[in-house]
């Protein structure tokens, strides 16, 4: 049901994007800061996996990233564009944030947890991980995003396949609030939409089978009618029996 | 609880009602404290996810925002209001409130049975069916609000038994605003408000347990046929008591809705009322309709299809009301079981709605625990367990077992029907009220 994918990307030169965060605007500069690039050059490995069983699973993203100790870029940001058939529970993610699993997490898009996939829209999850406070061996961080399956469109095989694309990965500098004109710098490590590898992570979710429709409907109504009729007959007979008893006694 | 096996009150001292209530209270307090520990230390939480929804909604209301900003909050704003102390005092405030309601239900059960002169021992056993039912004592301590609704329903019965129609009507209007499903009790309540039973300033005479026992030899109670007399009902349909009850309960219901609408607008109407009236959920649940709804979810149902699917429910409700309305408590118990069994969506919390009424009918049942009672329990729980096993395979193992799960839901409906039929067959019919004109026994 799930496949494991491993890829290696060696990045020596990064696209440097300075993102200035103010209360009302963002700017992007394509100026490359030579002081930044050596501090963050690293071997980046990126693995993806779906673990667990049933309708509630975890999307595991393992990232190998070696940082130099004086690097100011200590926050990893992952933007996960979820496919249509699954959703992340914002309240569950909030509780993970409260338990310090993530430093920040947000869900955008369709957060209705109850609709089937053919009545819902896609959602995006943005996760922030403070790397300076995390213990990780050999520069590897493993992130577990809990996901839940929506009810799928009907499928003849009885299963519907949901495929996951690649996340967008950023490395950002520390967020410094209350310092007037805030400056945050982020490096784009990976853009999911640009990936062209054929192998992807997927999840086969049970789906209703269209061929069942007619006889399920027929038997459902038959069962309801039969049960209702049984209760009706017993009720009328019981009340008649009580009525006869009382007539005899009086 | 067969009268044939009744002995004099010789229950052990520890089993008196007061000590049972105190023990139940400590049990619930312990479970609430344990629940807090489990939530903090284990991955699987003790607290119901609905409680988090209520608490978040209460927190939003406390900050002056709409509780309906919390997704899946589909209740009256009143619930969020009474849970505001969750944000101010402690997050467990609501659990203590619901557990207190749970204990109140036990007290009300005892009170109703004592009013009908049920022997103390039988009262105690009946109360234990509620207080020590594992389902009921976990539901309140996990933060589910159903015990509050149950307490209100039982208080309505007590008010009717006291002849306090205004009070009964007030609480009835409130409980229907709070939870909608008690609307099904409207017809039997209205029918039982006979002018021969309810007279201004007088407590209605109750048919007690001993009188019911004596009915096998002589009877000074209802001599009329026990099935519904259409002509008589039409004649006395618009009695003063009925009009008063309808106006007060309707007024309270509309007033609560108007206030809620004033503050929260269409969000309230849609989430707290219309959602429950039109709810169809394609996701798996105990209802026989879930797979049928899922298979048709990509297209809308026509009005005719919706009407046809409602017919069995409608028929059963009317049959039960017209056959048993005089035995009001028994009638609303049967209605509730049938309502849940034939509903488009069935979740386990709905079972509490009839669990609180079951102890009130047991003293009039000829069904013995060994072995008929046990058979009913085993069949009902067995059918549920069977469904849960397939549900586990689907939800936690990811195996396509939709068809088997649907068949399990058919089996669950069959089990519900079987138990309902057995309860009806073994019930010693006993009207709740006696008519004033038949009070004097014939010499």
Short mmCIF file of C-alpha atoms in Angstrom, two decimals, chain A residues 1 53-57 91 95 99 111-116 118-119 144 151-154 157-159 204 206-210 212-213 215-217 219-221 223-232 234-236 238-240 242-243 245-247 249-250, chain B residues 56 70-72 74 215-217 219 222-223 225-227 275 282-284 288-292 294-300 305 308-309 312 315-316 319-320 323-324 342 366 394-400 402-403 406 410 413 417 420-421 424-425 427-429:
data_model
loop_
_atom_site.label_atom_id
_atom_site.label_comp_id
_atom_site.label_asym_id
_atom_site.label_seq_id
_atom_site.Cartn_x
_atom_site.Cartn_y
_atom_site.Cartn_z
CA UNK A 1 0.00 0.00 0.00
CA UNK A 53 -2.64 1.35 8.54
CA UNK A 54 -6.23 2.18 7.86
CA UNK A 55 -7.75 5.62 7.52
CA UNK A 56 -5.31 7.35 9.86
CA UNK A 57 -1.67 7.41 8.79
CA UNK A 91 -6.83 20.77 16.00
CA UNK A 95 -1.98 19.91 19.98
CA UNK A 99 3.65 19.55 22.67
CA UNK A 111 -10.50 22.17 6.55
CA UNK A 112 -13.95 20.54 6.59
CA UNK A 113 -13.19 17.17 8.13
CA UNK A 114 -16.43 15.47 7.22
CA UNK A 115 -16.90 15.86 3.49
CA UNK A 116 -15.95 13.07 1.08
CA UNK A 118 -15.48 14.48 -4.29
CA UNK A 119 -17.21 17.26 -2.32
CA UNK A 144 5.63 12.97 11.00
CA UNK A 151 -14.32 9.00 1.75
CA UNK A 152 -13.27 8.36 -1.82
CA UNK A 153 -15.20 8.40 -5.10
CA UNK A 154 -16.66 5.02 -5.99
CA UNK A 157 -11.58 -2.11 -7.69
CA UNK A 158 -12.73 -1.11 -4.24
CA UNK A 159 -9.71 1.11 -3.66
CA UNK A 204 -4.66 3.16 -1.41
CA UNK A 206 -10.98 1.77 0.44
CA UNK A 207 -13.78 3.05 -1.78
CA UNK A 208 -17.34 2.01 -2.37
CA UNK A 209 -18.06 -0.23 -5.36
CA UNK A 210 -20.63 1.09 -7.81
CA UNK A 212 -23.26 -2.70 -5.09
CA UNK A 213 -25.64 0.21 -5.50
CA UNK A 215 -28.97 -4.41 -4.27
CA UNK A 216 -27.69 -2.40 -1.27
CA UNK A 217 -30.54 0.09 -1.77
CA UNK A 219 -32.08 -4.68 0.78
CA UNK A 220 -31.74 -1.57 2.93
CA UNK A 221 -35.33 -0.56 2.28
CA UNK A 223 -34.93 -4.44 5.98
CA UNK A 224 -36.37 -1.12 7.15
CA UNK A 225 -39.87 -2.05 5.98
CA UNK A 226 -39.70 -5.53 7.50
CA UNK A 227 -38.52 -4.19 10.87
CA UNK A 228 -41.11 -1.45 10.89
CA UNK A 229 -43.84 -3.94 10.01
CA UNK A 230 -42.75 -6.31 12.80
CA UNK A 231 -42.87 -3.55 15.38
CA UNK A 232 -46.21 -2.33 14.07
CA UNK A 234 -46.47 -6.55 17.75
CA UNK A 235 -47.57 -3.14 19.04
CA UNK A 236 -51.11 -3.49 17.74
CA UNK A 238 -50.03 -6.27 22.37
CA UNK A 239 -52.38 -3.39 22.86
CA UNK A 240 -55.32 -5.52 21.69
CA UNK A 242 -54.19 -5.83 27.01
CA UNK A 243 -57.53 -4.43 25.94
CA UNK A 245 -57.66 -8.71 29.36
CA UNK A 246 -59.10 -5.55 30.86
CA UNK A 247 -62.50 -6.14 29.28
CA UNK A 249 -61.53 -8.49 34.22
CA UNK A 250 -64.08 -5.70 34.38
CA UNK B 56 -13.26 25.62 21.94
CA UNK B 70 -15.40 26.28 15.74
CA UNK B 71 -15.91 23.72 12.96
CA UNK B 72 -18.25 20.83 13.84
CA UNK B 74 -23.51 21.86 16.04
CA UNK B 215 -55.08 -5.50 37.91
CA UNK B 216 -54.81 -9.20 37.34
CA UNK B 217 -57.75 -9.72 39.72
CA UNK B 219 -59.19 -3.37 38.13
CA UNK B 222 -58.83 2.38 32.78
CA UNK B 223 -61.76 0.35 31.54
CA UNK B 225 -59.96 -0.11 25.36
CA UNK B 226 -56.29 0.61 25.66
CA UNK B 227 -55.81 1.22 21.97
CA UNK B 275 -28.06 20.28 10.11
CA UNK B 282 -22.00 8.80 4.03
CA UNK B 283 -19.35 7.76 6.54
CA UNK B 284 -19.74 4.42 8.22
CA UNK B 288 -28.43 0.62 7.74
CA UNK B 289 -28.56 3.64 5.45
CA UNK B 290 -24.87 4.62 5.53
CA UNK B 291 -23.70 2.56 2.54
CA UNK B 292 -26.83 3.40 0.54
CA UNK B 294 -22.42 6.72 0.26
CA UNK B 295 -23.21 4.90 -2.99
CA UNK B 296 -25.61 7.69 -3.96
CA UNK B 297 -23.65 10.62 -2.56
CA UNK B 298 -22.35 11.80 -5.90
CA UNK B 299 -25.90 12.64 -6.88
CA UNK B 300 -28.61 14.23 -4.79
CA UNK B 305 -36.55 9.04 -2.31
CA UNK B 308 -39.73 6.86 1.09
CA UNK B 309 -36.70 6.45 3.33
CA UNK B 312 -40.56 3.29 8.13
CA UNK B 315 -44.90 4.54 10.64
CA UNK B 316 -43.20 3.06 13.68
CA UNK B 319 -47.84 3.06 15.78
CA UNK B 320 -45.99 3.20 19.10
CA UNK B 323 -50.76 2.00 20.96
CA UNK B 324 -48.95 3.02 24.14
CA UNK B 342 -34.32 3.78 12.10
CA UNK B 366 -42.24 -9.62 33.12
CA UNK B 394 -12.20 -0.69 7.53
CA UNK B 395 -10.98 2.21 9.60
CA UNK B 396 -7.86 0.86 11.26
CA UNK B 397 -6.68 -1.81 8.85
CA UNK B 398 -7.75 -0.13 5.62
CA UNK B 399 -9.47 -3.20 4.19
CA UNK B 400 -12.48 -2.69 1.94
CA UNK B 402 -18.05 -1.90 3.11
CA UNK B 403 -20.45 -4.65 2.13
CA UNK B 406 -23.41 -2.77 5.84
CA UNK B 410 -28.64 -4.80 8.96
CA UNK B 413 -31.29 -3.32 13.10
CA UNK B 417 -36.14 -4.99 16.42
CA UNK B 420 -37.96 -4.04 21.05
CA UNK B 421 -40.47 -6.78 20.24
CA UNK B 424 -43.24 -4.96 24.21
CA UNK B 425 -44.38 -8.55 24.63
CA UNK B 427 -44.35 -5.39 29.40
CA UNK B 428 -47.14 -5.14 31.96
CA UNK B 429 -49.04 -2.25 30.51
#
